[in-house]
Amino acid sequence: MHRIAAIGGDGIGPEIISAGRTVLDAASERFNFAIDWVDFDIGSERYLKTGELLTDEDISGLETCDSIYFGAIGDDRVRPGILEKGILLALRFHFDQYINLRPIQLLHGVQTPLANKTPDDINFLVVRENTEDFYVGIGSRFRGAEKRSLEVIRNLYSVKFGVDAESDAEEVAYQIGLITREGSERVIRYAFERANERNKKCSSVDKANVLSDIYGLWREVFTSVSKGYPDVETEFTFVDAVTMWFVKNPEWFDVVVTPNMFGDIITDLGAMVQGGLGLAPGGNINPDGISMFEPIHGSAPKYKGMNIANPLATIWAGSLLLENLGEKEAAAAVLKGIESSILAGHVTKDMGGAQSTSSVGDWIAAQIRTGA
């Protein structure tokens, strides 16, 4: 029995999660395990009515679950950042989901915008550190010539260069990136473990040529961890260069490990390489705790309730969820079902088909039940 929390969230979220649940239920029937679904009313509607983002009751309930299946967050009626930080990032930090896992894989039947590339060329993992870097929330913003503004400038600029800086700037903002040796080591070690299971290559992404303090530490940790994996080939790549190589030579990559901010950027590029956001799943993973799985696209509020949204990224996220719970055969069957639906043309309008959100889920579920 796997107890799984279901959070539909906003916009199209409830619809795509419903389709995903249909598929995961079919996988559980075929592969002889049970799913106990637990629904949570978390999202913009409740926030607008009550002002609540995450409650103590929500957290207590989620802590009783084995995994979290998350739809989408975001609502035009709520200022950007409130829901994302107050719900999605809050869950990642509370459950210490320090790994963000993004498979970049081109499925058969999907067109990539990259000329002459095939599924044999595009099949790698991006392992993104998920709880440090510039996302820790250390920063501020000051207006006018108030004393604090000048103190910030002096602390962050004058002291660095040994000069006295007087500024007439009307507004000052700063954000501090923070990584720790421990935080870097655990995500880099996870990446090496995955590379050891795959094609034994691990690529590190950073910007140590300019941001040498913060990402110099990252490089030191990567080098140290690599010594424990002598069979895994390693390389360092700057973030600007890796965006070029993702496009030109995606076949070079097996496992890519990256700090939080750079991972946030390059995984969206990876999503387009594999055919678009409608096919891009993500996992927020704590290997020793409760993990959360979701599509990486947004909530698309203008399509809410229309039953036309593409559920494949969400269903693929369900495959990652099952794999994380140890149900590897079921996970593989779900991914095969996704590929079958694409090859059969049983897809939504955005992929050239004419199917609804729910009918795609029903079709894949039927394929799984019959073993097709």
mmCIF file of C-alpha atoms in Angstrom:
data_model
loop_
_atom_site.group_PDB
_atom_site.id
_atom_site.type_symbol
_atom_site.label_atom_id
_atom_site.label_comp_id
_atom_site.label_asym_id
_atom_site.label_seq_id
_atom_site.Cartn_x
_atom_site.Cartn_y
_atom_site.Cartn_z
ATOM 1 C CA MET A 1 0.000 0.000 0.000
ATOM 2 C CA HIS A 2 1.320 3.439 -0.998
ATOM 3 C CA ARG A 3 -0.336 6.456 0.596
ATOM 4 C CA ILE A 4 -0.104 9.285 -1.926
ATOM 5 C CA ALA A 5 -1.132 12.894 -1.392
ATOM 6 C CA ALA A 6 -2.902 14.497 -4.358
ATOM 7 C CA ILE A 7 -2.764 18.281 -4.711
ATOM 8 C CA GLY A 8 -4.550 19.516 -7.821
ATOM 9 C CA GLY A 9 -3.690 23.146 -7.146
ATOM 10 C CA ASP A 10 -4.738 25.822 -9.630
ATOM 11 C CA GLY A 11 -5.948 26.199 -13.190
ATOM 12 C CA ILE A 12 -5.646 22.971 -15.137
ATOM 13 C CA GLY A 13 -3.993 21.261 -12.172
ATOM 14 C CA PRO A 14 -7.013 19.270 -10.927
ATOM 15 C CA GLU A 15 -7.748 17.966 -14.443
ATOM 16 C CA ILE A 16 -4.245 16.773 -15.212
ATOM 17 C CA ILE A 17 -3.873 15.214 -11.761
ATOM 18 C CA SER A 18 -7.167 13.370 -12.314
ATOM 19 C CA ALA A 19 -5.828 11.939 -15.586
ATOM 20 C CA GLY A 20 -2.593 10.972 -13.860
ATOM 21 C CA ARG A 21 -4.434 9.239 -11.049
ATOM 22 C CA THR A 22 -6.396 7.196 -13.579
ATOM 23 C CA VAL A 23 -3.132 5.967 -15.093
ATOM 24 C CA LEU A 24 -1.454 5.247 -11.752
ATOM 25 C CA ASP A 25 -4.518 3.332 -10.562
ATOM 26 C CA ALA A 26 -4.322 1.169 -13.684
ATOM 27 C CA ALA A 27 -0.620 0.537 -13.029
ATOM 28 C CA SER A 28 -1.367 -0.460 -9.445
ATOM 29 C CA GLU A 29 -3.994 -2.970 -10.599
ATOM 30 C CA ARG A 30 -1.694 -4.572 -13.145
ATOM 31 C CA PHE A 31 1.366 -4.750 -10.911
ATOM 32 C CA ASN A 32 -0.403 -5.777 -7.705
ATOM 33 C CA PHE A 33 0.053 -2.886 -5.319
ATOM 34 C CA ALA A 34 -2.479 -0.498 -3.847
ATOM 35 C CA ILE A 35 -2.689 3.286 -3.757
ATOM 36 C CA ASP A 36 -4.451 5.124 -0.970
ATOM 37 C CA TRP A 37 -5.119 8.608 -2.375
ATOM 38 C CA VAL A 38 -5.407 11.504 0.067
ATOM 39 C CA ASP A 39 -6.783 14.772 -1.359
ATOM 40 C CA PHE A 40 -5.570 18.159 -0.148
ATOM 41 C CA ASP A 41 -7.334 21.450 -0.836
ATOM 42 C CA ILE A 42 -4.259 23.635 -1.320
ATOM 43 C CA GLY A 43 -4.139 26.467 -3.831
ATOM 44 C CA SER A 44 -5.397 29.859 -4.896
ATOM 45 C CA GLU A 45 -9.118 29.329 -4.258
ATOM 46 C CA ARG A 46 -8.564 28.607 -0.587
ATOM 47 C CA TYR A 47 -5.994 31.384 -0.318
ATOM 48 C CA LEU A 48 -8.411 33.946 -1.780
ATOM 49 C CA LYS A 49 -11.161 32.833 0.589
ATOM 50 C CA THR A 50 -9.175 32.398 3.802
ATOM 51 C CA GLY A 51 -5.695 33.858 3.286
ATOM 52 C CA GLU A 52 -4.190 30.425 4.009
ATOM 53 C CA LEU A 53 -1.325 29.042 1.944
ATOM 54 C CA LEU A 54 -0.047 26.027 3.899
ATOM 55 C CA THR A 55 -1.549 25.238 7.291
ATOM 56 C CA ASP A 56 -0.203 23.145 10.140
ATOM 57 C CA GLU A 57 -3.001 20.705 9.374
ATOM 58 C CA ASP A 58 -1.825 20.441 5.758
ATOM 59 C CA ILE A 59 1.726 19.693 6.837
ATOM 60 C CA SER A 60 0.623 17.136 9.424
ATOM 61 C CA GLY A 61 -1.502 15.359 6.840
ATOM 62 C CA LEU A 62 1.216 15.365 4.203
ATOM 63 C CA GLU A 63 3.680 13.937 6.701
ATOM 64 C CA THR A 64 1.551 10.775 6.896
ATOM 65 C CA CYS A 65 1.940 10.163 3.155
ATOM 66 C CA ASP A 66 4.631 8.332 1.216
ATOM 67 C CA SER A 67 4.718 10.766 -1.689
ATOM 68 C CA ILE A 68 3.056 13.896 -3.097
ATOM 69 C CA TYR A 69 1.499 14.189 -6.572
ATOM 70 C CA PHE A 70 1.217 17.886 -7.444
ATOM 71 C CA GLY A 71 -0.679 19.501 -10.318
ATOM 72 C CA ALA A 72 0.087 23.177 -10.898
ATOM 73 C CA ILE A 73 0.217 26.469 -9.034
ATOM 74 C CA GLY A 74 -0.521 30.020 -10.121
ATOM 75 C CA ASP A 75 -3.562 32.253 -10.493
ATOM 76 C CA ASP A 76 -3.931 35.603 -12.256
ATOM 77 C CA ARG A 77 -5.856 36.954 -9.261
ATOM 78 C CA VAL A 78 -2.853 36.489 -6.971
ATOM 79 C CA ARG A 79 0.365 38.464 -7.260
ATOM 80 C CA PRO A 80 3.177 36.318 -8.746
ATOM 81 C CA GLY A 81 5.393 34.715 -6.134
ATOM 82 C CA ILE A 82 2.883 34.447 -3.299
ATOM 83 C CA LEU A 83 1.543 31.005 -4.205
ATOM 84 C CA GLU A 84 4.818 29.747 -5.634
ATOM 85 C CA LYS A 85 6.853 30.658 -2.555
ATOM 86 C CA GLY A 86 4.137 30.054 -0.001
ATOM 87 C CA ILE A 87 3.141 26.624 -1.281
ATOM 88 C CA LEU A 88 5.518 25.002 -3.760
ATOM 89 C CA LEU A 89 8.831 26.262 -2.377
ATOM 90 C CA ALA A 90 7.538 25.917 1.179
ATOM 91 C CA LEU A 91 6.845 22.219 0.560
ATOM 92 C CA ARG A 92 10.269 21.671 -0.978
ATOM 93 C CA PHE A 93 11.983 23.285 1.989
ATOM 94 C CA HIS A 94 9.825 21.706 4.696
ATOM 95 C CA PHE A 95 10.380 18.187 3.384
ATOM 96 C CA ASP A 96 14.023 18.933 2.517
ATOM 97 C CA GLN A 97 13.501 17.871 -1.099
ATOM 98 C CA TYR A 98 17.050 18.790 -1.981
ATOM 99 C CA ILE A 99 17.106 17.079 -5.368
ATOM 100 C CA ASN A 100 15.195 18.328 -8.362
ATOM 101 C CA LEU A 101 15.248 15.594 -10.986
ATOM 102 C CA ARG A 102 14.427 16.341 -14.617
ATOM 103 C CA PRO A 103 14.654 13.583 -17.242
ATOM 104 C CA ILE A 104 15.445 15.048 -20.659
ATOM 105 C CA GLN A 105 14.344 12.247 -22.956
ATOM 106 C CA LEU A 106 12.995 12.359 -26.491
ATOM 107 C CA LEU A 107 10.245 9.777 -26.897
ATOM 108 C CA HIS A 108 9.520 8.017 -30.174
ATOM 109 C CA GLY A 109 6.921 9.902 -32.161
ATOM 110 C CA VAL A 110 7.879 13.307 -30.713
ATOM 111 C CA GLN A 111 9.474 15.995 -32.838
ATOM 112 C CA THR A 112 12.421 17.864 -31.409
ATOM 113 C CA PRO A 113 13.333 21.308 -32.745
ATOM 114 C CA LEU A 114 16.908 20.049 -33.113
ATOM 115 C CA ALA A 115 17.736 19.013 -36.661
ATOM 116 C CA ASN A 116 18.661 15.378 -37.252
ATOM 117 C CA LYS A 117 18.443 14.362 -33.578
ATOM 118 C CA THR A 118 16.659 11.149 -32.589
ATOM 119 C CA PRO A 119 15.648 9.449 -29.314
ATOM 120 C CA ASP A 120 19.114 7.853 -29.295
ATOM 121 C CA ASP A 121 20.654 11.333 -29.045
ATOM 122 C CA ILE A 122 18.464 12.858 -26.338
ATOM 123 C CA ASN A 123 18.313 10.840 -23.123
ATOM 124 C CA PHE A 124 19.934 12.363 -20.051
ATOM 125 C CA LEU A 125 19.127 13.493 -16.521
ATOM 126 C CA VAL A 126 19.531 16.926 -14.990
ATOM 127 C CA VAL A 127 20.051 16.754 -11.229
ATOM 128 C CA ARG A 128 19.469 20.225 -9.779
ATOM 129 C CA GLU A 129 20.247 21.217 -6.216
ATOM 130 C CA ASN A 130 16.861 22.299 -4.871
ATOM 131 C CA THR A 131 17.180 24.078 -1.523
ATOM 132 C CA GLU A 132 20.195 26.434 -1.657
ATOM 133 C CA ASP A 133 21.844 28.988 -3.981
ATOM 134 C CA PHE A 134 19.912 32.206 -4.709
ATOM 135 C CA TYR A 135 16.615 30.630 -3.646
ATOM 136 C CA VAL A 136 17.224 30.756 0.088
ATOM 137 C CA GLY A 137 15.471 34.117 0.326
ATOM 138 C CA ILE A 138 18.302 36.242 1.719
ATOM 139 C CA GLY A 139 17.924 39.685 0.216
ATOM 140 C CA SER A 140 16.225 43.031 0.483
ATOM 141 C CA ARG A 141 15.330 46.209 -1.296
ATOM 142 C CA PHE A 142 15.662 49.824 -0.189
ATOM 143 C CA ARG A 143 14.352 53.077 -1.601
ATOM 144 C CA GLY A 144 15.745 56.579 -1.472
ATOM 145 C CA ALA A 145 18.899 57.790 0.193
ATOM 146 C CA GLU A 146 18.055 56.327 3.556
ATOM 147 C CA LYS A 147 20.944 55.256 5.705
ATOM 148 C CA ARG A 148 20.339 51.538 5.211
ATOM 149 C CA SER A 149 20.724 51.848 1.441
ATOM 150 C CA LEU A 150 24.187 53.322 1.806
ATOM 151 C CA GLU A 151 25.145 50.689 4.359
ATOM 152 C CA VAL A 152 24.150 47.927 1.948
ATOM 153 C CA ILE A 153 26.185 49.474 -0.840
ATOM 154 C CA ARG A 154 29.212 49.859 1.409
ATOM 155 C CA ASN A 155 28.951 46.297 2.688
ATOM 156 C CA LEU A 156 28.485 44.683 -0.697
ATOM 157 C CA TYR A 157 30.667 46.906 -2.844
ATOM 158 C CA SER A 158 32.928 49.309 -0.979
ATOM 159 C CA VAL A 159 34.364 46.754 1.423
ATOM 160 C CA LYS A 160 34.986 44.340 -1.429
ATOM 161 C CA PHE A 161 37.073 46.841 -3.384
ATOM 162 C CA GLY A 162 38.505 48.848 -0.495
ATOM 163 C CA VAL A 163 36.991 52.161 -1.549
ATOM 164 C CA ASP A 164 34.466 54.487 -0.003
ATOM 165 C CA ALA A 165 31.374 54.490 -2.205
ATOM 166 C CA GLU A 166 28.881 57.281 -1.889
ATOM 167 C CA SER A 167 25.763 56.675 -3.953
ATOM 168 C CA ASP A 168 22.824 58.730 -5.033
ATOM 169 C CA ALA A 169 20.949 55.649 -6.274
ATOM 170 C CA GLU A 170 17.230 55.984 -5.709
ATOM 171 C CA GLU A 171 16.772 52.284 -5.082
ATOM 172 C CA VAL A 172 19.026 49.401 -4.108
ATOM 173 C CA ALA A 173 18.285 45.677 -4.212
ATOM 174 C CA TYR A 174 20.438 42.703 -3.368
ATOM 175 C CA GLN A 175 20.105 38.918 -3.295
ATOM 176 C CA ILE A 176 22.591 36.588 -1.659
ATOM 177 C CA GLY A 177 23.371 33.156 -3.016
ATOM 178 C CA LEU A 178 24.358 30.555 -0.466
ATOM 179 C CA ILE A 179 25.642 27.035 -0.868
ATOM 180 C CA THR A 180 27.111 24.727 1.745
ATOM 181 C CA ARG A 181 29.596 21.923 1.451
ATOM 182 C CA GLU A 182 27.068 19.509 2.947
ATOM 183 C CA GLY A 183 24.251 20.646 0.677
ATOM 184 C CA SER A 184 26.414 20.422 -2.420
ATOM 185 C CA GLU A 185 27.879 17.061 -1.487
ATOM 186 C CA ARG A 186 24.577 15.272 -1.017
ATOM 187 C CA VAL A 187 23.146 16.315 -4.380
ATOM 188 C CA ILE A 188 26.419 15.712 -6.237
ATOM 189 C CA ARG A 189 26.712 12.261 -4.662
ATOM 190 C CA TYR A 190 23.150 11.475 -5.794
ATOM 191 C CA ALA A 191 24.125 12.517 -9.342
ATOM 192 C CA PHE A 192 27.162 10.241 -9.318
ATOM 193 C CA GLU A 193 25.042 7.338 -8.100
ATOM 194 C CA ARG A 194 22.635 7.854 -11.004
ATOM 195 C CA ALA A 195 25.525 8.159 -13.465
ATOM 196 C CA ASN A 196 26.983 4.939 -12.096
ATOM 197 C CA GLU A 197 23.675 3.202 -12.922
ATOM 198 C CA ARG A 198 23.525 4.674 -16.414
ATOM 199 C CA ASN A 199 26.317 5.468 -18.885
ATOM 200 C CA LYS A 200 28.916 6.525 -16.314
ATOM 201 C CA LYS A 201 29.349 10.184 -17.173
ATOM 202 C CA CYS A 202 28.643 13.117 -14.847
ATOM 203 C CA SER A 203 28.851 16.737 -15.991
ATOM 204 C CA SER A 204 28.978 19.643 -13.547
ATOM 205 C CA VAL A 205 27.499 23.036 -14.477
ATOM 206 C CA ASP A 206 28.568 26.276 -12.767
ATOM 207 C CA LYS A 207 29.908 29.797 -13.376
ATOM 208 C CA ALA A 208 33.112 29.497 -11.366
ATOM 209 C CA ASN A 209 35.065 31.656 -13.806
ATOM 210 C CA VAL A 210 33.170 34.746 -12.577
ATOM 211 C CA LEU A 211 31.373 33.759 -9.362
ATOM 212 C CA SER A 212 34.454 32.039 -8.045
ATOM 213 C CA ASP A 213 33.656 32.061 -4.322
ATOM 214 C CA ILE A 214 30.279 30.375 -4.337
ATOM 215 C CA TYR A 215 30.824 28.085 -7.323
ATOM 216 C CA GLY A 216 34.476 27.494 -6.512
ATOM 217 C CA LEU A 217 33.203 25.603 -3.483
ATOM 218 C CA TRP A 218 30.806 23.683 -5.719
ATOM 219 C CA ARG A 219 33.728 22.603 -7.927
ATOM 220 C CA GLU A 220 35.795 21.537 -4.946
ATOM 221 C CA VAL A 221 32.983 19.321 -3.699
ATOM 222 C CA PHE A 222 32.375 17.830 -7.156
ATOM 223 C CA THR A 223 36.061 16.968 -7.472
ATOM 224 C CA SER A 224 36.135 15.432 -4.004
ATOM 225 C CA VAL A 225 33.031 13.280 -4.559
ATOM 226 C CA SER A 226 34.242 12.145 -7.980
ATOM 227 C CA LYS A 227 37.194 10.357 -6.365
ATOM 228 C CA GLY A 228 34.777 7.806 -4.965
ATOM 229 C CA TYR A 229 33.513 6.968 -8.476
ATOM 230 C CA PRO A 230 36.622 6.184 -10.535
ATOM 231 C CA ASP A 231 34.587 4.559 -13.326
ATOM 232 C CA VAL A 232 32.493 7.678 -13.939
ATOM 233 C CA GLU A 233 33.835 10.147 -16.496
ATOM 234 C CA THR A 234 33.598 13.764 -15.333
ATOM 235 C CA GLU A 235 33.646 17.230 -16.880
ATOM 236 C CA PHE A 236 33.109 20.866 -15.865
ATOM 237 C CA THR A 237 30.928 23.085 -18.050
ATOM 238 C CA PHE A 238 30.043 26.738 -17.617
ATOM 239 C CA VAL A 239 26.317 27.441 -17.674
ATOM 240 C CA ASP A 240 26.480 29.646 -20.771
ATOM 241 C CA ALA A 241 28.373 26.934 -22.643
ATOM 242 C CA VAL A 242 26.045 24.151 -21.587
ATOM 243 C CA THR A 243 23.064 25.929 -23.159
ATOM 244 C CA MET A 244 24.957 25.776 -26.447
ATOM 245 C CA TRP A 245 25.894 22.110 -26.072
ATOM 246 C CA PHE A 246 22.339 21.076 -25.103
ATOM 247 C CA VAL A 247 21.293 22.335 -28.517
ATOM 248 C CA LYS A 248 24.284 21.273 -30.593
ATOM 249 C CA ASN A 249 25.275 17.953 -29.010
ATOM 250 C CA PRO A 250 22.713 16.641 -26.503
ATOM 251 C CA GLU A 251 24.099 13.149 -27.033
ATOM 252 C CA TRP A 252 27.197 14.148 -25.034
ATOM 253 C CA PHE A 253 25.273 14.166 -21.759
ATOM 254 C CA ASP A 254 24.315 11.389 -19.355
ATOM 255 C CA VAL A 255 23.843 12.996 -15.918
ATOM 256 C CA VAL A 256 24.181 16.748 -15.453
ATOM 257 C CA VAL A 257 24.425 18.152 -11.920
ATOM 258 C CA THR A 258 23.935 21.833 -11.273
ATOM 259 C CA PRO A 259 23.317 24.417 -8.552
ATOM 260 C CA ASN A 260 19.772 25.608 -8.069
ATOM 261 C CA MET A 261 19.535 28.756 -10.194
ATOM 262 C CA PHE A 262 21.356 27.403 -13.231
ATOM 263 C CA GLY A 263 19.334 24.207 -13.031
ATOM 264 C CA ASP A 264 16.116 26.219 -13.069
ATOM 265 C CA ILE A 265 17.186 27.807 -16.352
ATOM 266 C CA ILE A 266 18.733 24.939 -18.278
ATOM 267 C CA THR A 267 15.952 22.458 -17.522
ATOM 268 C CA ASP A 268 13.442 24.618 -19.403
ATOM 269 C CA LEU A 269 15.803 24.496 -22.366
ATOM 270 C CA GLY A 270 15.981 20.748 -21.863
ATOM 271 C CA ALA A 271 12.188 20.574 -21.918
ATOM 272 C CA MET A 272 12.089 22.180 -25.357
ATOM 273 C CA VAL A 273 14.837 19.854 -26.575
ATOM 274 C CA GLN A 274 12.652 16.881 -25.629
ATOM 275 C CA GLY A 275 9.592 18.283 -27.374
ATOM 276 C CA GLY A 276 8.045 20.938 -25.164
ATOM 277 C CA LEU A 277 6.741 21.728 -21.704
ATOM 278 C CA GLY A 278 3.764 19.429 -22.250
ATOM 279 C CA LEU A 279 6.175 16.483 -22.016
ATOM 280 C CA ALA A 280 8.389 17.629 -19.158
ATOM 281 C CA PRO A 281 8.037 16.062 -15.694
ATOM 282 C CA GLY A 282 9.955 16.886 -12.551
ATOM 283 C CA GLY A 283 10.660 15.302 -9.207
ATOM 284 C CA ASN A 284 11.477 17.069 -5.938
ATOM 285 C CA ILE A 285 13.210 14.290 -4.078
ATOM 286 C CA ASN A 286 14.324 13.552 -0.560
ATOM 287 C CA PRO A 287 15.830 10.039 -0.849
ATOM 288 C CA ASP A 288 15.152 9.429 2.840
ATOM 289 C CA GLY A 289 11.849 11.244 3.159
ATOM 290 C CA ILE A 290 8.728 12.428 1.344
ATOM 291 C CA SER A 291 9.196 13.424 -2.304
ATOM 292 C CA MET A 292 6.928 15.421 -4.612
ATOM 293 C CA PHE A 293 6.325 14.970 -8.333
ATOM 294 C CA GLU A 294 4.809 17.431 -10.791
ATOM 295 C CA PRO A 295 4.770 18.636 -14.393
ATOM 296 C CA ILE A 296 7.076 21.605 -14.854
ATOM 297 C CA HIS A 297 4.574 23.683 -16.827
ATOM 298 C CA GLY A 298 2.263 26.258 -15.304
ATOM 299 C CA SER A 299 -1.399 26.296 -14.367
ATOM 300 C CA ALA A 300 -2.742 27.762 -17.671
ATOM 301 C CA PRO A 301 -5.755 29.358 -15.963
ATOM 302 C CA LYS A 302 -7.437 30.336 -19.241
ATOM 303 C CA TYR A 303 -7.910 26.631 -20.014
ATOM 304 C CA LYS A 304 -9.264 25.743 -16.584
ATOM 305 C CA GLY A 305 -12.223 23.387 -16.679
ATOM 306 C CA MET A 306 -12.100 22.906 -20.452
ATOM 307 C CA ASN A 307 -10.671 19.349 -20.375
ATOM 308 C CA ILE A 308 -8.221 20.137 -23.178
ATOM 309 C CA ALA A 309 -4.892 20.407 -21.334
ATOM 310 C CA ASN A 310 -2.096 17.985 -22.191
ATOM 311 C CA PRO A 311 -1.714 15.554 -19.249
ATOM 312 C CA LEU A 312 1.393 13.721 -20.499
ATOM 313 C CA ALA A 313 3.912 15.624 -18.377
ATOM 314 C CA THR A 314 1.790 14.917 -15.306
ATOM 315 C CA ILE A 315 1.446 11.247 -16.208
ATOM 316 C CA TRP A 316 5.212 11.075 -16.734
ATOM 317 C CA ALA A 317 5.667 12.692 -13.321
ATOM 318 C CA GLY A 318 3.523 9.821 -12.023
ATOM 319 C CA SER A 319 5.984 7.397 -13.583
ATOM 320 C CA LEU A 320 8.818 9.114 -11.681
ATOM 321 C CA LEU A 321 6.735 8.877 -8.500
ATOM 322 C CA LEU A 322 6.263 5.131 -8.936
ATOM 323 C CA GLU A 323 9.948 4.614 -9.664
ATOM 324 C CA ASN A 324 10.837 6.538 -6.528
ATOM 325 C CA LEU A 325 8.525 4.271 -4.500
ATOM 326 C CA GLY A 326 10.304 1.191 -5.878
ATOM 327 C CA GLU A 327 7.570 0.223 -8.368
ATOM 328 C CA LYS A 328 9.981 0.136 -11.304
ATOM 329 C CA GLU A 329 7.960 -2.191 -13.561
ATOM 330 C CA ALA A 330 4.875 -0.054 -13.144
ATOM 331 C CA ALA A 331 6.896 3.107 -13.799
ATOM 332 C CA ALA A 332 8.255 1.648 -17.038
ATOM 333 C CA ALA A 333 4.761 0.604 -18.123
ATOM 334 C CA VAL A 334 3.455 4.148 -17.592
ATOM 335 C CA LEU A 335 6.257 5.620 -19.699
ATOM 336 C CA LYS A 336 5.607 3.009 -22.395
ATOM 337 C CA GLY A 337 1.923 3.965 -22.318
ATOM 338 C CA ILE A 338 2.801 7.626 -22.861
ATOM 339 C CA GLU A 339 4.958 6.735 -25.846
ATOM 340 C CA SER A 340 2.202 4.495 -27.238
ATOM 341 C CA SER A 341 -0.347 7.303 -27.043
ATOM 342 C CA ILE A 342 1.992 9.591 -28.966
ATOM 343 C CA LEU A 343 2.709 7.003 -31.662
ATOM 344 C CA ALA A 344 -1.016 6.280 -32.005
ATOM 345 C CA GLY A 345 -1.839 9.985 -32.261
ATOM 346 C CA HIS A 346 -4.099 9.727 -29.221
ATOM 347 C CA VAL A 347 -3.021 13.114 -27.885
ATOM 348 C CA THR A 348 -4.398 16.568 -27.179
ATOM 349 C CA LYS A 349 -4.646 19.442 -29.648
ATOM 350 C CA ASP A 350 -1.282 20.985 -28.744
ATOM 351 C CA MET A 351 0.396 17.804 -30.014
ATOM 352 C CA GLY A 352 -1.689 17.586 -33.196
ATOM 353 C CA GLY A 353 -4.457 15.351 -31.857
ATOM 354 C CA ALA A 354 -8.097 15.827 -30.963
ATOM 355 C CA GLN A 355 -8.359 14.107 -27.572
ATOM 356 C CA SER A 356 -9.412 15.543 -24.235
ATOM 357 C CA THR A 357 -7.339 15.518 -21.065
ATOM 358 C CA SER A 358 -9.391 12.719 -19.547
ATOM 359 C CA SER A 359 -9.535 10.588 -22.706
ATOM 360 C CA VAL A 360 -5.729 10.567 -22.940
ATOM 361 C CA GLY A 361 -5.544 9.325 -19.361
ATOM 362 C CA ASP A 362 -8.233 6.705 -19.983
ATOM 363 C CA TRP A 363 -6.480 5.460 -23.135
ATOM 364 C CA ILE A 364 -3.095 5.068 -21.464
ATOM 365 C CA ALA A 365 -4.738 3.356 -18.483
ATOM 366 C CA ALA A 366 -6.378 0.845 -20.831
ATOM 367 C CA GLN A 367 -3.036 0.174 -22.534
ATOM 368 C CA ILE A 368 -1.435 -0.539 -19.189
ATOM 369 C CA ARG A 369 -4.226 -2.866 -18.029
ATOM 370 C CA THR A 370 -3.958 -4.956 -21.193
ATOM 371 C CA GLY A 371 -0.178 -4.926 -21.273
ATOM 372 C CA ALA A 372 -0.188 -3.462 -24.773
#
